[in-house]
């Protein structure tokens, strides 16, 4: 069966539909949204497109994605107009890569400290599994899959931080940098270096050392910054 949408941002149709249902009251504050699988079947789109739509809604502050539990309508519906305007302006702003890198550095330094302070056994196990999966991808030199898992790794740290605002800011900045990040990951040797840093960050979090986790993250992002500069 052919997808009912045209090629332009399939996920946007899902975003618009869910926003309308929130506005109409069909999805009330605190309500759980249909599962990713159910939404994919309803709109006849891939799980990846559905996941992208949910991530966009989270960036807008309209839903909260609770790992392993599902997606829920935000309990602050009166903030919707402001959230939509702010997110829209930020996502379409003409922001330079250096500004994005600086912003990402400050956000992720704080995020990883909080992640190390708040980590529980379940989160550490999830992070370990993700790092192990990334090890396999690096050995296979699968740059595209590594880029996806790299995003997942950093967003997981955002969730582990327990700070909703930092998590949303991190997702927004990462989305703005996605294309450039994929180009950096294609540079020879970058996957190995990045993964070494990821393992260091994981080790520091596992040991419960916020200072070490922040230091590893800083080294990681400074290395990434140099790679971005080398792209011109």
Short mmCIF file of C-alpha atoms in Angstrom, two decimals:
data_model
loop_
_atom_site.label_atom_id
_atom_site.label_comp_id
_atom_site.label_asym_id
_atom_site.label_seq_id
_atom_site.Cartn_x
_atom_site.Cartn_y
_atom_site.Cartn_z
CA UNK A 1 0.00 0.00 0.00
CA UNK A 2 1.39 3.40 -0.98
CA UNK A 3 1.99 5.99 1.65
CA UNK A 4 -0.88 8.47 1.71
CA UNK A 5 1.46 11.45 2.08
CA UNK A 6 3.86 13.03 -0.35
CA UNK A 7 7.61 12.96 0.24
CA UNK A 8 7.84 16.28 2.06
CA UNK A 9 8.35 15.68 5.79
CA UNK A 10 5.89 12.85 6.28
CA UNK A 11 6.29 13.29 10.02
CA UNK A 12 4.84 16.82 9.82
CA UNK A 13 1.43 15.44 8.91
CA UNK A 14 1.44 13.38 12.08
CA UNK A 15 2.59 16.39 14.10
CA UNK A 16 -0.24 18.53 12.73
CA UNK A 17 -2.83 15.81 13.35
CA UNK A 18 -1.79 15.31 16.97
CA UNK A 19 -1.64 19.08 17.61
CA UNK A 20 -5.21 19.39 16.32
CA UNK A 21 -6.34 16.56 18.59
CA UNK A 22 -4.68 18.24 21.56
CA UNK A 23 -6.35 21.57 20.71
CA UNK A 24 -9.76 19.93 20.28
CA UNK A 25 -9.48 18.12 23.59
CA UNK A 26 -9.41 14.66 22.04
CA UNK A 27 -6.00 14.24 23.68
CA UNK A 28 -6.25 15.85 27.12
CA UNK A 29 -3.31 16.96 29.31
CA UNK A 30 -1.65 13.91 30.82
CA UNK A 31 -3.27 11.54 28.33
CA UNK A 32 -1.16 8.77 26.86
CA UNK A 33 -0.82 8.89 23.07
CA UNK A 34 -1.29 5.78 20.91
CA UNK A 35 1.84 3.67 20.68
CA UNK A 36 4.49 4.29 18.03
CA UNK A 37 3.34 1.09 16.31
CA UNK A 38 -0.33 2.15 16.35
CA UNK A 39 0.45 5.59 14.94
CA UNK A 40 2.60 4.06 12.20
CA UNK A 41 -0.27 1.80 11.17
CA UNK A 42 -2.86 4.59 11.40
CA UNK A 43 -0.89 6.92 9.11
CA UNK A 44 0.65 4.14 7.00
CA UNK A 45 4.17 5.40 7.57
CA UNK A 46 7.43 3.94 8.88
CA UNK A 47 8.25 3.69 12.57
CA UNK A 48 11.19 6.04 11.93
CA UNK A 49 8.84 8.77 10.61
CA UNK A 50 6.50 8.28 13.56
CA UNK A 51 9.42 8.52 15.98
CA UNK A 52 10.55 11.73 14.28
CA UNK A 53 7.04 13.19 14.65
CA UNK A 54 6.97 12.40 18.36
CA UNK A 55 10.41 13.94 18.82
CA UNK A 56 9.23 17.14 17.10
CA UNK A 57 6.22 17.29 19.42
CA UNK A 58 8.51 16.86 22.41
CA UNK A 59 10.75 19.71 21.19
CA UNK A 60 7.62 21.89 21.00
CA UNK A 61 6.90 20.98 24.61
CA UNK A 62 3.52 19.50 23.70
CA UNK A 63 4.29 15.95 24.83
CA UNK A 64 6.63 14.16 27.19
CA UNK A 65 8.31 10.95 26.00
CA UNK A 66 8.86 8.61 28.94
CA UNK A 67 11.34 5.94 27.95
CA UNK A 68 9.78 2.49 28.12
CA UNK A 69 6.36 3.89 29.06
CA UNK A 70 5.18 5.84 26.02
CA UNK A 71 4.31 9.43 25.09
CA UNK A 72 2.02 11.67 27.11
CA UNK A 73 0.38 15.04 26.44
CA UNK A 74 2.11 17.77 28.45
CA UNK A 75 0.35 18.81 31.64
CA UNK A 76 1.00 22.47 30.77
CA UNK A 77 -1.36 23.04 27.80
CA UNK A 78 -1.55 26.80 28.42
CA UNK A 79 2.10 27.07 27.40
CA UNK A 80 1.37 25.66 23.95
CA UNK A 81 1.19 28.92 21.96
CA UNK A 82 4.45 30.19 23.47
CA UNK A 83 6.16 26.82 23.06
CA UNK A 84 5.14 26.55 19.43
CA UNK A 85 6.35 30.07 18.63
CA UNK A 86 9.68 29.73 20.45
CA UNK A 87 10.46 26.31 19.01
CA UNK A 88 9.48 27.39 15.51
CA UNK A 89 11.71 30.48 15.65
CA UNK A 90 14.64 28.51 17.03
CA UNK A 91 14.35 25.69 14.53
CA UNK A 92 14.26 28.09 11.58
CA UNK A 93 16.78 30.61 12.86
CA UNK A 94 19.91 31.40 10.89
CA UNK A 95 22.32 30.21 13.56
CA UNK A 96 26.02 29.69 12.86
CA UNK A 97 27.66 26.35 13.54
CA UNK A 98 30.06 27.89 16.09
CA UNK A 99 27.14 29.21 18.13
CA UNK A 100 25.48 25.81 18.00
CA UNK A 101 28.68 24.09 19.13
CA UNK A 102 29.10 26.52 22.04
CA UNK A 103 25.48 26.04 23.06
CA UNK A 104 25.76 22.29 22.81
CA UNK A 105 28.93 22.30 24.93
CA UNK A 106 27.31 24.19 27.80
CA UNK A 107 24.10 22.16 27.68
CA UNK A 108 25.83 18.79 27.54
CA UNK A 109 28.31 19.63 30.30
CA UNK A 110 25.40 20.25 32.64
CA UNK A 111 23.37 17.36 31.31
CA UNK A 112 26.08 14.75 31.80
CA UNK A 113 26.76 15.94 35.36
CA UNK A 114 23.10 15.53 36.24
CA UNK A 115 22.99 12.17 34.47
CA UNK A 116 25.91 10.93 36.58
CA UNK A 117 24.29 12.25 39.77
CA UNK A 118 20.86 10.78 39.03
CA UNK A 119 21.77 7.51 37.28
CA UNK A 120 20.09 4.36 38.57
CA UNK A 121 20.84 0.72 37.77
CA UNK A 122 18.19 0.55 35.04
CA UNK A 123 19.51 3.64 33.23
CA UNK A 124 23.11 2.43 33.51
CA UNK A 125 22.12 -0.93 32.02
CA UNK A 126 20.37 0.83 29.15
CA UNK A 127 23.40 3.03 28.54
CA UNK A 128 25.70 0.00 28.63
CA UNK A 129 23.61 -1.83 26.03
CA UNK A 130 23.65 1.22 23.79
CA UNK A 131 27.44 1.59 24.06
CA UNK A 132 27.88 -2.10 23.23
CA UNK A 133 25.62 -1.72 20.21
CA UNK A 134 27.70 1.26 19.08
CA UNK A 135 30.90 -0.80 19.45
CA UNK A 136 29.50 -3.28 16.92
CA UNK A 137 28.47 -0.52 14.51
CA UNK A 138 31.94 1.06 14.71
CA UNK A 139 33.58 -2.29 13.91
CA UNK A 140 31.30 -2.54 10.86
CA UNK A 141 32.09 1.07 9.87
CA UNK A 142 28.37 1.77 9.50
CA UNK A 143 28.43 5.57 9.64
CA UNK A 144 24.70 6.06 9.12
CA UNK A 145 23.73 3.72 11.96
CA UNK A 146 26.42 5.21 14.19
CA UNK A 147 24.98 8.69 13.62
CA UNK A 148 21.56 7.44 14.71
CA UNK A 149 22.93 5.72 17.82
CA UNK A 150 25.11 8.73 18.63
CA UNK A 151 22.00 10.89 18.74
CA UNK A 152 20.28 8.26 20.89
CA UNK A 153 23.25 8.14 23.28
CA UNK A 154 23.24 11.88 23.94
CA UNK A 155 19.45 12.09 24.20
CA UNK A 156 19.49 9.22 26.69
CA UNK A 157 21.87 11.27 28.82
CA UNK A 158 19.34 14.09 28.55
CA UNK A 159 16.58 11.84 29.87
CA UNK A 160 18.86 10.55 32.64
CA UNK A 161 19.53 14.12 33.75
CA UNK A 162 15.93 14.43 34.90
CA UNK A 163 15.83 18.03 33.66
CA UNK A 164 13.06 18.35 31.08
CA UNK A 165 14.12 21.78 29.82
CA UNK A 166 17.74 20.74 29.28
CA UNK A 167 16.56 17.59 27.53
CA UNK A 168 14.42 19.60 25.11
CA UNK A 169 17.14 22.18 24.48
CA UNK A 170 19.62 19.39 23.77
CA UNK A 171 17.27 17.71 21.31
CA UNK A 172 16.66 21.01 19.51
CA UNK A 173 20.37 21.83 19.16
CA UNK A 174 21.21 18.28 18.07
CA UNK A 175 18.50 18.38 15.41
CA UNK A 176 19.87 21.65 14.07
CA UNK A 177 23.33 20.07 13.80
CA UNK A 178 22.23 16.72 12.39
CA UNK A 179 23.45 17.14 8.80
CA UNK A 180 26.83 18.55 9.84
CA UNK A 181 27.27 15.82 12.46
CA UNK A 182 26.74 13.12 9.84
CA UNK A 183 29.42 14.74 7.66
CA UNK A 184 31.84 14.76 10.60
CA UNK A 185 31.14 11.10 11.29
CA UNK A 186 32.24 10.30 7.74
CA UNK A 187 35.75 11.63 8.38
CA UNK A 188 38.31 8.83 8.70
CA UNK A 189 38.96 7.84 12.29
CA UNK A 190 36.12 9.85 13.82
CA UNK A 191 33.96 6.86 14.73
CA UNK A 192 36.77 5.26 16.76
CA UNK A 193 37.61 8.50 18.55
CA UNK A 194 33.98 9.33 19.30
CA UNK A 195 33.29 5.86 20.60
CA UNK A 196 36.34 6.01 22.86
CA UNK A 197 34.83 9.16 24.36
CA UNK A 198 31.41 7.52 24.69
CA UNK A 199 32.94 4.63 26.60
CA UNK A 200 34.73 7.12 28.87
CA UNK A 201 31.50 8.98 29.56
CA UNK A 202 29.70 5.73 30.32
CA UNK A 203 32.49 4.59 32.64
CA UNK A 204 32.36 7.84 34.60
CA UNK A 205 28.58 7.64 34.97
CA UNK A 206 28.79 3.99 36.05
CA UNK A 207 31.33 4.97 38.72
CA UNK A 208 29.07 7.80 39.87
CA UNK A 209 31.60 10.55 39.13
CA UNK A 210 29.93 13.74 37.80
CA UNK A 211 33.31 15.50 37.53
CA UNK A 212 34.85 12.75 35.39
CA UNK A 213 31.71 12.51 33.27
CA UNK A 214 31.81 16.25 32.60
CA UNK A 215 35.54 16.14 31.79
CA UNK A 216 35.02 13.27 29.31
CA UNK A 217 32.11 15.09 27.69
CA UNK A 218 34.16 18.29 27.35
CA UNK A 219 37.02 16.38 25.69
CA UNK A 220 34.52 14.70 23.38
CA UNK A 221 32.86 17.93 22.28
CA UNK A 222 36.12 19.84 21.87
CA UNK A 223 37.34 17.06 19.57
CA UNK A 224 34.07 17.22 17.62
CA UNK A 225 34.42 21.01 17.37
CA UNK A 226 37.86 20.62 15.76
CA UNK A 227 36.38 18.19 13.25
CA UNK A 228 33.61 20.64 12.39
CA UNK A 229 36.19 23.37 11.83
CA UNK A 230 38.13 21.07 9.49
CA UNK A 231 35.04 20.82 7.28
CA UNK A 232 35.27 24.54 6.63
#
